[in-house]
XYZ file of C-alpha atoms in Angstrom:
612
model
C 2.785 18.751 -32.314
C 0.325 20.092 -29.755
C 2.090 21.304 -26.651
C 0.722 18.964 -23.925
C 2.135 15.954 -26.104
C 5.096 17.567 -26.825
C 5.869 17.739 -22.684
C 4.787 14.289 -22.483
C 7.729 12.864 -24.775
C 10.167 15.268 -24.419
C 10.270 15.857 -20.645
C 8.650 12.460 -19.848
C 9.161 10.468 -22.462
C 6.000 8.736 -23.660
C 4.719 8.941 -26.484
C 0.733 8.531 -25.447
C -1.109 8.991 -22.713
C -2.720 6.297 -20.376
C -6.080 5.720 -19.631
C -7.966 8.786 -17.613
C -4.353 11.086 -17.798
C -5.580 13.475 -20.840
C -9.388 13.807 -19.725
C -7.531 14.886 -16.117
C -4.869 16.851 -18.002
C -7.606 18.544 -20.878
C -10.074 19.710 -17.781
C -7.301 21.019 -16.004
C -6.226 23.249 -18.881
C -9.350 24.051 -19.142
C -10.044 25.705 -16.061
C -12.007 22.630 -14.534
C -11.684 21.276 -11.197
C -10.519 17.624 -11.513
C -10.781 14.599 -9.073
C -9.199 11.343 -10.061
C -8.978 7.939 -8.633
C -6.367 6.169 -10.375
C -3.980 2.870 -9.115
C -0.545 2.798 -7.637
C 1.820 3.419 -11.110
C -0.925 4.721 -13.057
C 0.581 8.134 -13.502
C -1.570 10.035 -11.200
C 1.638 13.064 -11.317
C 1.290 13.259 -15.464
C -1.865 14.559 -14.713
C -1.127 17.633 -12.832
C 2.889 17.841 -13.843
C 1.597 18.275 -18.099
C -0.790 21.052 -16.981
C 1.943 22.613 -14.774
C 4.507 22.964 -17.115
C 2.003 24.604 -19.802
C 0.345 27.070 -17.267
C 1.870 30.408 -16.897
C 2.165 30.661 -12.777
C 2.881 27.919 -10.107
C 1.346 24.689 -9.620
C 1.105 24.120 -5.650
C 1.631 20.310 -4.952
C 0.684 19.791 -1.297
C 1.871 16.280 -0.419
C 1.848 14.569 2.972
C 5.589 12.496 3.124
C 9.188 13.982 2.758
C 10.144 10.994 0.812
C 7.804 11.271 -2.069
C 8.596 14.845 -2.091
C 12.285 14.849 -2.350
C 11.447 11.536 -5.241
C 9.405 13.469 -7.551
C 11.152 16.699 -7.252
C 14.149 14.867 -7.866
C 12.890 12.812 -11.244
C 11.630 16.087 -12.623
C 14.916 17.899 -12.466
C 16.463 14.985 -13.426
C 14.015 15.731 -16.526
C 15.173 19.531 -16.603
C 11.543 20.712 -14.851
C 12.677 23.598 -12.457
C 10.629 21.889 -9.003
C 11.318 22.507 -5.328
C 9.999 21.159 -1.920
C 9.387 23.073 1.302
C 9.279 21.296 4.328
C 10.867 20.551 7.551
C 13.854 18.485 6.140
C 15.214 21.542 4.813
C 17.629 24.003 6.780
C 16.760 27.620 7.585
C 19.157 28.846 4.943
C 17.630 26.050 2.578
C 14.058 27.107 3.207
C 15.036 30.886 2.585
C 16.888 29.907 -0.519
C 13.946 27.846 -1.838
C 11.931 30.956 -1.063
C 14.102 33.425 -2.857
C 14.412 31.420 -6.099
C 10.402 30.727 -5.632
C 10.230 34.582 -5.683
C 12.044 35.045 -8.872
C 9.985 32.266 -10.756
C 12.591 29.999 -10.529
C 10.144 27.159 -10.105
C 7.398 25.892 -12.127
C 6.270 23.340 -9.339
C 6.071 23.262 -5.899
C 5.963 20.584 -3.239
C 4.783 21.525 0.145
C 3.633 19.928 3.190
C -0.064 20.870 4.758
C 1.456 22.259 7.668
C 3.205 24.335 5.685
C 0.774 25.731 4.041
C -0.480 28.074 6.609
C 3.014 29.769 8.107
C 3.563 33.330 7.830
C 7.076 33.082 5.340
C 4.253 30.760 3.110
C 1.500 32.678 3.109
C 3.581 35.609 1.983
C 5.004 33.769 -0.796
C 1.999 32.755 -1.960
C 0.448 36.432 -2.055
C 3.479 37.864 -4.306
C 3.626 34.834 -6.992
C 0.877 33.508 -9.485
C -0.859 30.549 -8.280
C -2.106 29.023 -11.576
C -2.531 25.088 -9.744
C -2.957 23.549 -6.726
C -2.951 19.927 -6.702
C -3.571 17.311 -3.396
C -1.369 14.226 -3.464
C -2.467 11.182 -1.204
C -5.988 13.543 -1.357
C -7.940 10.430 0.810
C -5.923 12.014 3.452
C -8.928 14.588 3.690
C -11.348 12.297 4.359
C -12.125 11.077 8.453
C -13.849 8.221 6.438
C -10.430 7.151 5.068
C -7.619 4.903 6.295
C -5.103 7.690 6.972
C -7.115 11.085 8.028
C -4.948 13.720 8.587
C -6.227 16.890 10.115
C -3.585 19.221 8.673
C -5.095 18.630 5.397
C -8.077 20.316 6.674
C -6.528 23.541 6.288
C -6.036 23.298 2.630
C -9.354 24.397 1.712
C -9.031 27.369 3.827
C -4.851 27.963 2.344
C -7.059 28.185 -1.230
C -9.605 30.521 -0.132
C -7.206 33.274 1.079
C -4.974 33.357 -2.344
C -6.037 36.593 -4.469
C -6.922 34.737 -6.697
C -8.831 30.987 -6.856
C -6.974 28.617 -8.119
C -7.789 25.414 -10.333
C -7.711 22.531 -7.841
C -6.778 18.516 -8.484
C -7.407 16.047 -6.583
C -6.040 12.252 -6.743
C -5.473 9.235 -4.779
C -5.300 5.507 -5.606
C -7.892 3.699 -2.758
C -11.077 6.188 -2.094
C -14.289 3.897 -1.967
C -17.348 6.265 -3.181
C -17.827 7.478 0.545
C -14.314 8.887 0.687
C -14.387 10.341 -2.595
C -17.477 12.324 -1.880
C -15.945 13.415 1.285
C -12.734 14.650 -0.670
C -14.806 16.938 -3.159
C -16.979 18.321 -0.099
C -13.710 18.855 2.125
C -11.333 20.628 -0.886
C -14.783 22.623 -2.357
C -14.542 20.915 -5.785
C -16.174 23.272 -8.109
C -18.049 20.599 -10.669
C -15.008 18.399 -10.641
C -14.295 16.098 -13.618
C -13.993 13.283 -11.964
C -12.190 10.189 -13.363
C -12.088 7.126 -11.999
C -9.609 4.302 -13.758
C -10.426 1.515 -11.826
C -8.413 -0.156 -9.131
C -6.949 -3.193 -10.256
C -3.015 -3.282 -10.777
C -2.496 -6.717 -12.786
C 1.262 -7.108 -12.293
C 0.837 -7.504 -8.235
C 0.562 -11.050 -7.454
C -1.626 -11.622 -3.873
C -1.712 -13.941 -1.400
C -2.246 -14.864 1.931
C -0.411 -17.465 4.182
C -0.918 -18.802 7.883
C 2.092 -20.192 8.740
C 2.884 -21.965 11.987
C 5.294 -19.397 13.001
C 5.466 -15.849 11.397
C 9.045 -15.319 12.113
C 10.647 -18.563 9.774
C 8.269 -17.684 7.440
C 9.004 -13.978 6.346
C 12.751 -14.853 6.154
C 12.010 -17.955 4.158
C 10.492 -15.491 2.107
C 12.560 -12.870 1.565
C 15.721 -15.163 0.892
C 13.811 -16.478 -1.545
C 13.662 -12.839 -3.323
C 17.377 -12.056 -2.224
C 18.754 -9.380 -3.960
C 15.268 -7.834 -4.785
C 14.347 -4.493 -2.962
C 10.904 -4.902 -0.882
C 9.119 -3.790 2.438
C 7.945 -5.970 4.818
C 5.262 -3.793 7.066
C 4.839 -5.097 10.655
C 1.748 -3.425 13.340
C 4.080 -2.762 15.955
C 7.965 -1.530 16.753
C 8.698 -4.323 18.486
C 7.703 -6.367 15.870
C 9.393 -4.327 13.485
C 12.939 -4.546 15.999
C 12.056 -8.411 15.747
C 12.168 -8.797 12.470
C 14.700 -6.312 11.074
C 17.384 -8.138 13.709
C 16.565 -11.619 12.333
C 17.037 -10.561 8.617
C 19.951 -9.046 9.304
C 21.212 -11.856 11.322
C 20.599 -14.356 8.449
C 22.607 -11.467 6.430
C 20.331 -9.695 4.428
C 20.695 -6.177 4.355
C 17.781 -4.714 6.152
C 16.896 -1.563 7.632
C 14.091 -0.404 9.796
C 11.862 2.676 9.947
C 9.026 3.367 12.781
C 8.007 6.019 14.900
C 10.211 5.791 17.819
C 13.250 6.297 16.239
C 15.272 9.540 15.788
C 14.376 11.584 12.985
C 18.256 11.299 12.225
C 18.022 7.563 11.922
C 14.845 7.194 10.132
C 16.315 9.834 7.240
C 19.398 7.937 7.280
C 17.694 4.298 7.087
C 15.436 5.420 4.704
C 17.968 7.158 2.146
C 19.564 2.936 2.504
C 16.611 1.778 1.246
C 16.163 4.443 -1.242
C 19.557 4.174 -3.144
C 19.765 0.327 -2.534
C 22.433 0.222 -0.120
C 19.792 -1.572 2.250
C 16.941 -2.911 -0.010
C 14.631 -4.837 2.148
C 12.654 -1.921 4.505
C 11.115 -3.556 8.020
C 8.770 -0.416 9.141
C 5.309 0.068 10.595
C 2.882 1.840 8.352
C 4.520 5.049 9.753
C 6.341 4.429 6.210
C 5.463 4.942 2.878
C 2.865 6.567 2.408
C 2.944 7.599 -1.666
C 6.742 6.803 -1.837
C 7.933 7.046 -5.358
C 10.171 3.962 -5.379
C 9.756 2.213 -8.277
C 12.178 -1.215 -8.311
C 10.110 -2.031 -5.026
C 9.266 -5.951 -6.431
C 7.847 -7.510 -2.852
C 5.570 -6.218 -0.154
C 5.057 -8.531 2.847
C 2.439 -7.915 5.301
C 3.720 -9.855 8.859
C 0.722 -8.545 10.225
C -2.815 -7.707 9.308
C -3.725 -4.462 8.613
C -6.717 -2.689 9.680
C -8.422 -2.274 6.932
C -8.815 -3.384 3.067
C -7.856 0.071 2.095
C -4.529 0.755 4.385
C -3.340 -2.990 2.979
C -4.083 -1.927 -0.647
C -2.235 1.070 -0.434
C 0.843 -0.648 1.616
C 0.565 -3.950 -1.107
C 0.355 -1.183 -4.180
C 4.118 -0.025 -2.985
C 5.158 -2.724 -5.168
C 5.649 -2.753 -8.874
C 5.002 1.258 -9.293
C 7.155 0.402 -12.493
C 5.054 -2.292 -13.980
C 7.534 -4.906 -13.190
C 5.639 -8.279 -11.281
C 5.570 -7.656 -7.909
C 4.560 -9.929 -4.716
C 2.619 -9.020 -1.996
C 2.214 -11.364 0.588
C 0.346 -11.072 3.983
C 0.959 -13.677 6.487
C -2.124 -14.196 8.765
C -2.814 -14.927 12.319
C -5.582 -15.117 14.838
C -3.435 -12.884 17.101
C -3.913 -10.183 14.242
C -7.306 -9.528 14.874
C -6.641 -8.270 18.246
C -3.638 -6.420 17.664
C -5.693 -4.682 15.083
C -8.663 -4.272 17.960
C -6.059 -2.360 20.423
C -4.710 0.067 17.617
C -8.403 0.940 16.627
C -9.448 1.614 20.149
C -6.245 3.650 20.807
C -6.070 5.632 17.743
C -5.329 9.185 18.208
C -8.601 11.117 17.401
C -8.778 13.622 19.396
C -9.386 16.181 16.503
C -13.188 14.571 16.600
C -16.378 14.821 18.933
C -17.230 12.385 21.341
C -19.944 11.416 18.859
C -18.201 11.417 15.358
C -15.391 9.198 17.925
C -17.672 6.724 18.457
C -19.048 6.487 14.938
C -15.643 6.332 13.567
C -14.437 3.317 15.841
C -17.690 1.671 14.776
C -16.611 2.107 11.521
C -13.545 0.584 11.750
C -14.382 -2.388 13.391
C -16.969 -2.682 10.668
C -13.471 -2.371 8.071
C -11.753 -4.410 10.457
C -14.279 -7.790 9.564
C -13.868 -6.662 6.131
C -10.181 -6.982 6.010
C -10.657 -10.311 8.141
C -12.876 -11.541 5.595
C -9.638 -11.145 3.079
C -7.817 -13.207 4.812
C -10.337 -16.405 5.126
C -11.351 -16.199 2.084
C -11.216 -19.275 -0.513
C -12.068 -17.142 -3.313
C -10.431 -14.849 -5.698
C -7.975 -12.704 -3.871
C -7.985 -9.466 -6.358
C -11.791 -9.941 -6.975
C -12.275 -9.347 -3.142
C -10.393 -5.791 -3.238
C -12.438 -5.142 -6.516
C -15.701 -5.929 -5.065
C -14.952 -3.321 -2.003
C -13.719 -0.904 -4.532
C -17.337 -1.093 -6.505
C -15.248 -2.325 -9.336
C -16.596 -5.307 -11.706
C -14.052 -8.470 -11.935
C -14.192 -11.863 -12.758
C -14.688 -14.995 -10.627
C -10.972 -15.546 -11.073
C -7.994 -14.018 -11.907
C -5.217 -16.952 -12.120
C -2.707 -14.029 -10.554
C -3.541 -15.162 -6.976
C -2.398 -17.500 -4.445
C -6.486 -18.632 -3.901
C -6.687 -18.370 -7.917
C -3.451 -20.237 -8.275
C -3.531 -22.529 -5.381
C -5.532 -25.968 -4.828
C -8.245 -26.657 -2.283
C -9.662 -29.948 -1.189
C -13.096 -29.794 0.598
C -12.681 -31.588 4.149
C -15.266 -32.799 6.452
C -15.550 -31.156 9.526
C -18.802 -32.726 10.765
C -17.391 -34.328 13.719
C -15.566 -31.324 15.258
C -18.288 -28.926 14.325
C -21.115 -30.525 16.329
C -18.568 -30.979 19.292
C -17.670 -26.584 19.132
C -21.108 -26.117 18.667
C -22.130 -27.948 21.213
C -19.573 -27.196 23.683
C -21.050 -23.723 23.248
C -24.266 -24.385 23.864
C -23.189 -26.502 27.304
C -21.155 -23.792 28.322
C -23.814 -21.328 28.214
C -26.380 -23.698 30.075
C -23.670 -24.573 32.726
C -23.001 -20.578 33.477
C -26.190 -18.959 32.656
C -24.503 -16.732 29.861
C -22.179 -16.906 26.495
C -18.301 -16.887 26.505
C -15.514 -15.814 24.327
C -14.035 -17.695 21.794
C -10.866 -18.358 24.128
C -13.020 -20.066 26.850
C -14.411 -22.278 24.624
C -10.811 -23.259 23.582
C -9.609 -23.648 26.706
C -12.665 -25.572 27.393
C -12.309 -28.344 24.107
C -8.219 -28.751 24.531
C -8.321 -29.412 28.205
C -7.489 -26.100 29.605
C -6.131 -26.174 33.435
C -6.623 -22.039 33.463
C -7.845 -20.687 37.284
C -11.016 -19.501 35.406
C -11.627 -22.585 34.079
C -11.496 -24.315 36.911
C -13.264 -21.919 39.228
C -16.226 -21.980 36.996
C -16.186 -25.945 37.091
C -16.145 -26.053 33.323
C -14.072 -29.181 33.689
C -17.358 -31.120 34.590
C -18.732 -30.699 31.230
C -19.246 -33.327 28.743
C -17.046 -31.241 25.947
C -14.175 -30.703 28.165
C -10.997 -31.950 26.737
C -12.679 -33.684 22.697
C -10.467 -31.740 21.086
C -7.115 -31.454 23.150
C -5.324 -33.372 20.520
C -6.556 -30.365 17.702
C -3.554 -27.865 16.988
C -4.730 -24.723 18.200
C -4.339 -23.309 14.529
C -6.444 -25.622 12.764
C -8.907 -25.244 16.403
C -9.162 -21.747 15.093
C -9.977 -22.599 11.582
C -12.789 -24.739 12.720
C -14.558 -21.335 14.175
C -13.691 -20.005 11.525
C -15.428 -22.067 9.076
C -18.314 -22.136 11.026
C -18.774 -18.555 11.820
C -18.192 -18.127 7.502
C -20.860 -20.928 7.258
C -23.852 -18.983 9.473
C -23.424 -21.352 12.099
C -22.133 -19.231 14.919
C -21.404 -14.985 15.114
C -19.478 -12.983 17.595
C -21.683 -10.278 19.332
C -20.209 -7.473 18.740
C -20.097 -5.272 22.423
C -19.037 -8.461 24.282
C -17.089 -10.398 21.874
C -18.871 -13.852 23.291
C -19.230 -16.828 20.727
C -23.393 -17.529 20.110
C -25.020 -20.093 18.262
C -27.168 -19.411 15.267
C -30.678 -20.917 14.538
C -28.741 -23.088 11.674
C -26.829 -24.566 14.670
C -29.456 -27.186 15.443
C -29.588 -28.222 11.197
C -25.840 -30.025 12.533
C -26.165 -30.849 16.173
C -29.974 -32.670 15.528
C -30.626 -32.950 11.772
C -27.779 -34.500 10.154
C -26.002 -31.519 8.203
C -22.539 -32.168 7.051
C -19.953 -29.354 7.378
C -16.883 -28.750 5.294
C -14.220 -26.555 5.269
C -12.313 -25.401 2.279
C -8.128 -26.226 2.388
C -5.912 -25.177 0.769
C -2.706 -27.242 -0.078
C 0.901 -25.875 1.544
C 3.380 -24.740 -0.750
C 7.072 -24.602 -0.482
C 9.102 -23.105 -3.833
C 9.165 -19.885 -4.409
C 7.848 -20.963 -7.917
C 4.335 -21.310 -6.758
C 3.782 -18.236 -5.801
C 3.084 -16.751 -9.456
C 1.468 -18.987 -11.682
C 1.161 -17.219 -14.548
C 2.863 -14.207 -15.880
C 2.091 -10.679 -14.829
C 0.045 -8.990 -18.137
C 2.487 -6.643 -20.174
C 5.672 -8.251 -18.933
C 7.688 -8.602 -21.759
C 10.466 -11.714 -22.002
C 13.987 -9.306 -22.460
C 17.584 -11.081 -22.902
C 18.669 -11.056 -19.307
C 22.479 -10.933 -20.037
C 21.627 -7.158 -21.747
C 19.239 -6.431 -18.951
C 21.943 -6.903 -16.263
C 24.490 -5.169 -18.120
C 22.034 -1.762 -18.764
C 21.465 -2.101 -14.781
C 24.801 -2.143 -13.945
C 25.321 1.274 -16.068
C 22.415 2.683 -13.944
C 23.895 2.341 -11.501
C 27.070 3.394 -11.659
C 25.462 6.637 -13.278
C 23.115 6.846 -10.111
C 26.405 6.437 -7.809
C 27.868 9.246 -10.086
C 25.000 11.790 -9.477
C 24.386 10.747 -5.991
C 20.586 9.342 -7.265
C 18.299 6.622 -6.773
C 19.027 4.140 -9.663
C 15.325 4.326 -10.155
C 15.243 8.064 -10.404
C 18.045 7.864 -13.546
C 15.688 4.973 -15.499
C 13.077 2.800 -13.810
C 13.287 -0.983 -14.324
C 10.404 -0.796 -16.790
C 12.302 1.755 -19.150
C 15.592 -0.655 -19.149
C 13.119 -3.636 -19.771
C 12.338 -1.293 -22.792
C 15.525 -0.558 -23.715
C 16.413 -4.155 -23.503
C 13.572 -5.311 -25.964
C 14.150 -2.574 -28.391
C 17.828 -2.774 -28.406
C 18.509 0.719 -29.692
C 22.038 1.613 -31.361
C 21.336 5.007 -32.698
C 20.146 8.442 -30.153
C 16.697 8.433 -32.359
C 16.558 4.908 -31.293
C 16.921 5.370 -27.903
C 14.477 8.293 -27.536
C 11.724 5.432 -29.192
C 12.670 3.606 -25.738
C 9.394 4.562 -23.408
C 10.132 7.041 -20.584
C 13.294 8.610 -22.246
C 12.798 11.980 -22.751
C 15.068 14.443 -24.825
C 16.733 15.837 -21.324
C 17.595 12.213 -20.182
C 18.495 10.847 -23.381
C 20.999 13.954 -23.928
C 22.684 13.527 -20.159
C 22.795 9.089 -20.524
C 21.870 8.643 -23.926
C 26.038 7.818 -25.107
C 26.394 5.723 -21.876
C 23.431 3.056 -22.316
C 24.139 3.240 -26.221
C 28.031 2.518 -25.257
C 26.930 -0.768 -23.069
C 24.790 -2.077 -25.850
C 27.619 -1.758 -28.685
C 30.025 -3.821 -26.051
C 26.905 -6.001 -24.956
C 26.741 -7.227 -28.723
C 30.163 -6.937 -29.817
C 31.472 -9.569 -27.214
C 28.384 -11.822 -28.473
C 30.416 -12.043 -31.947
């Protein structure tokens, strides 16, 4: 058996490769600079681990989070693959051990962090050992054009440049649009990369979007709805994130919470609940996450709007890593937008010019409207990410609320010619345009000082819609800034008419706006079944999960880090009663099937034997 396949069943436990992983892996061995671009649980760490293990040095990983460090160094020992990580969670006498044993060639792989790279004790290392690899995890993190620059990874380029010797260098993220991923070969000095680019589409992640009344009822209806399932629910603030986390746990699911102004203590210890189960829902801001390796993560909610396509894709994609359906749900409101607005402008930059500053923020307002347009849209929910990604989709993919849902088309004739021509009144009566707000106050009635002062409470407009809910007020703009009929300017944020504006208020054209219809089961929200999920008995499921994780609690693991869900799903379909059975089983690999093999064999015997 050639040796790269070999690895790949016996240490990983698959018996072929997945789409893109052996171009990646075949360039790599031979001597090629790679760059892929593959989805969330696409097996972007085959392609680097399989080369790693068959080179004769060290394969570098530089990775930005602790988390996914400690996860992927602790599946491939699990795996018997010699790994370590260096970074700031380890103790002094940790870090020199690490060192020591790094010294000796202990280790085949290395996970590092990119400030790490560039310390003294490091850089020493890393002048006495063979560096046959270095790969870039999260590599969009290069980019200023991304969603998540970070300027530590700057230095990576320059940590390759001073080993004796060049090494090969891989690249991979999930989200780079063709901007980014141009910026990450430039940035890293790709030689020639191969690059391979899988597409972005992850079929077993179920989307929608919801605008509920009130946020708060909502995202508890909807996680007791998946109780007992492990998910994140991402919030753009702390407070929201303290807001949240108390009313789950006051309803009594067991949350935790993770954002930047708690202890480093607490955020280790809240996240290590999540990670082993003990506290499965995670409320955090997007200070959490990044690339974390959990794989049973079946729900991401979204209580507030990210901002940008690519930051929700990446959040969303934390779901289903395994392959198991997965939910990700973002509940929208108008207040999102300028949430989003304040954390743009306040941003911490200060690693740029004035001038690459001010191109950047006009970039991300220009993301910001496209992540808006997400949220309004009527169409196909994945096609939208697809068409930002440059990837070809069809006009529907019946695995989305818009896909899945039903719309009515309303007339909004009436209300449209009163907005649009409160907005042209307005701007007679004053001399100049408004915001949107004004012209709210304006149509419900508004008893504000301003509105007053300025005597807008003489117009003709005032008050014709004080009996419209201020949501469905703010779908009516909406619609007709979608339809061409009005645009915010951009340096003011005032509310203008467009030349199609006169077409309703003087030539008779009707307006609609697309609904769609509420839903309340948790039923609705997946209409059809994720592809490749397999129908398993669900007695035998439960019983192989319960063996997990008592063998997790044994070792002190993740359950997921002993067998994902999609492996047990396996095991439950194939049923195996003999060890050559059980190695058939996909992701068992000789070193996992020797340390549980007995165990999992041992449930299925008593599974079947109390069926008789």
């Amino acid at each position: 058996m050639d040796k790269k396949y070999e690895i790949l069943k016996n240490i990983f436990g698959y018996d072929t490769f997945r789409e893109g992983q052996e171009t990646l892996v075949d360039s790599a061995l031979s001597g090629r600079d790679v760059l892929g671009i593959m989805p969330t649980g696409a097996g972007k760490s085959i392609c680097f681990q399989v080369p790693a293990l068959m080179f004769e040095g060290i394969t570098i990983v530089v990775s930005p989070l602790i988390s996914l460090m400690k996860d992927q160094v602790a599946a491939l020992n699990q795996a018997g693959v010699h790994a370590a990580y260096i970074n700031s969670s380890l103790t002094e006498g940790q870090y020199r051990k690490a060192m020591e044993n790094a010294r000796r060639g202990q280790y085949k792989i290395i996970y590092v962090a990119p400030e790490r790279l560039m310390t003294d004790s490091f850089q020493s290392l890393v002048q006495e050992v063979d560096i046959s690899m270095t790969a870039v995890d999260e590599a969009h993190c290069i980019s200023q054009w991304g969603q998540d620059f970070r300027p530590s990874y700057l230095k990576i380029a320059e940590f390759v440049s001073q080993l004796p010797t060049r090494p090969i260098l891989a690249a991979f993220t999930a989200t780079a649009t063709v901007q980014v991923q141009e910026d990450i070969a430039q940035c890293l000095a790709l030689r020639e990369p191969v690059q391979v680019v899988t597409g972005f589409d992850r079929p077993n992640l179920f989307f929608d979007v919801q605008r509920p009344r009130q946020k708060l009822p909502a995202v508890l209806e909807l996680v007791k709805e998946r109780r007992g399932r492990s998910g994140i629910v991402y919030c753009a603030t702390r407070s929201a994130v303290e807001k949240v986390c108390g009313a789950l746990c006051a309803e009594g699911i067991p949350a935790t919470r993770y954002h930047a102004g708690l202890s480093e203590e607490e955020r280790l210890r809240n996240q290590d609940d999540f990670q082993f189960d003990r506290k499965p829902v995670m409320v955090a801001t997007n200070a959490f996450g990044m690339g974390i390796d959990k794989s049973n993560v079946s729900f991401v909610i979204h209580y507030n709007m990210p901002k940008n396509l690519e930051s929700y894709y990446q959040e969303a994609g934390r779901a289903g890593r395994d392959g198991e359906a997965a939910d990700c749900i973002l509940l929208y409101g108008a207040g999102d937008v300028s949430t989003a607005k304040f954390l743009i402008s306040h941003s911490d930059d200060g690693a740029l010019s004035e001038g690459e500053r001010a191109a950047l923020q006009k970039q991300n307002l220009d993301l910001l409207n496209v992540m808006t347009g997400y949220c309004k849209t009527t169409g196909c929910l994945r096609g939208y990410i697809l068409e930002y990604f440059g990837q070809a989709h069809p006009n529907t993919c019946n695995g989305c609320g818009n896909c899945g849902g039903t719309f009515e088309s309303v007339d909004i004739t009436i209300p449209a010619q009163i907005i649009l021509s409160c907005v042209k009144r307005v701007q007679k009566h004053l001399g100049y345009f408004v915001g949107m707000g004004m012209i709210t106050q304006v149509l419900r009635a508004g008893k504000g000082q301003r509105v007053l002062d300025l005597r807008l409470d003489s117009l003709s407009t005032y008050g014709l819609l004080k009996e419209t809910p201020a949501p469905l007020l703010r779908r009516y703009f909406e619609c007709l800034e979608t339809g061409g009929y009005t645009f915010i300017e951009p340096e003011h944020s005032t509310l203008r008419l467009t030349e199609r504006a006169g077409a309703v208020l003087f030539r008779g054209e009707r307006v609609t706006m697309q609904v769609k219809a509420e839903r309340h089961t948790p039923d609705t929200f997946r209409k059809v079944p994720a592809p490749g999920i397999v129908s398993v008995n669900a007695d035998l499921l439960a019983a192989l999960k319960a063996t997990r994780n008592r063998l997790a609690q044994e070792e002190a693991v993740p359950a997921y880090i002993v067998f994902s869900n999609a492996t047990l799903s396996d095991m439950a379909a194939k049923e195996p009663r003999s060890m050559k059975d059980f190695l058939e089983v996909s992701g068992v690999g000789r070193v996992k099937a020797s340390r549980y093999g007995e165990a999992f064999l041992e449930t299925i015997r008593q599974f079947f034997a109390a069926q008789l």
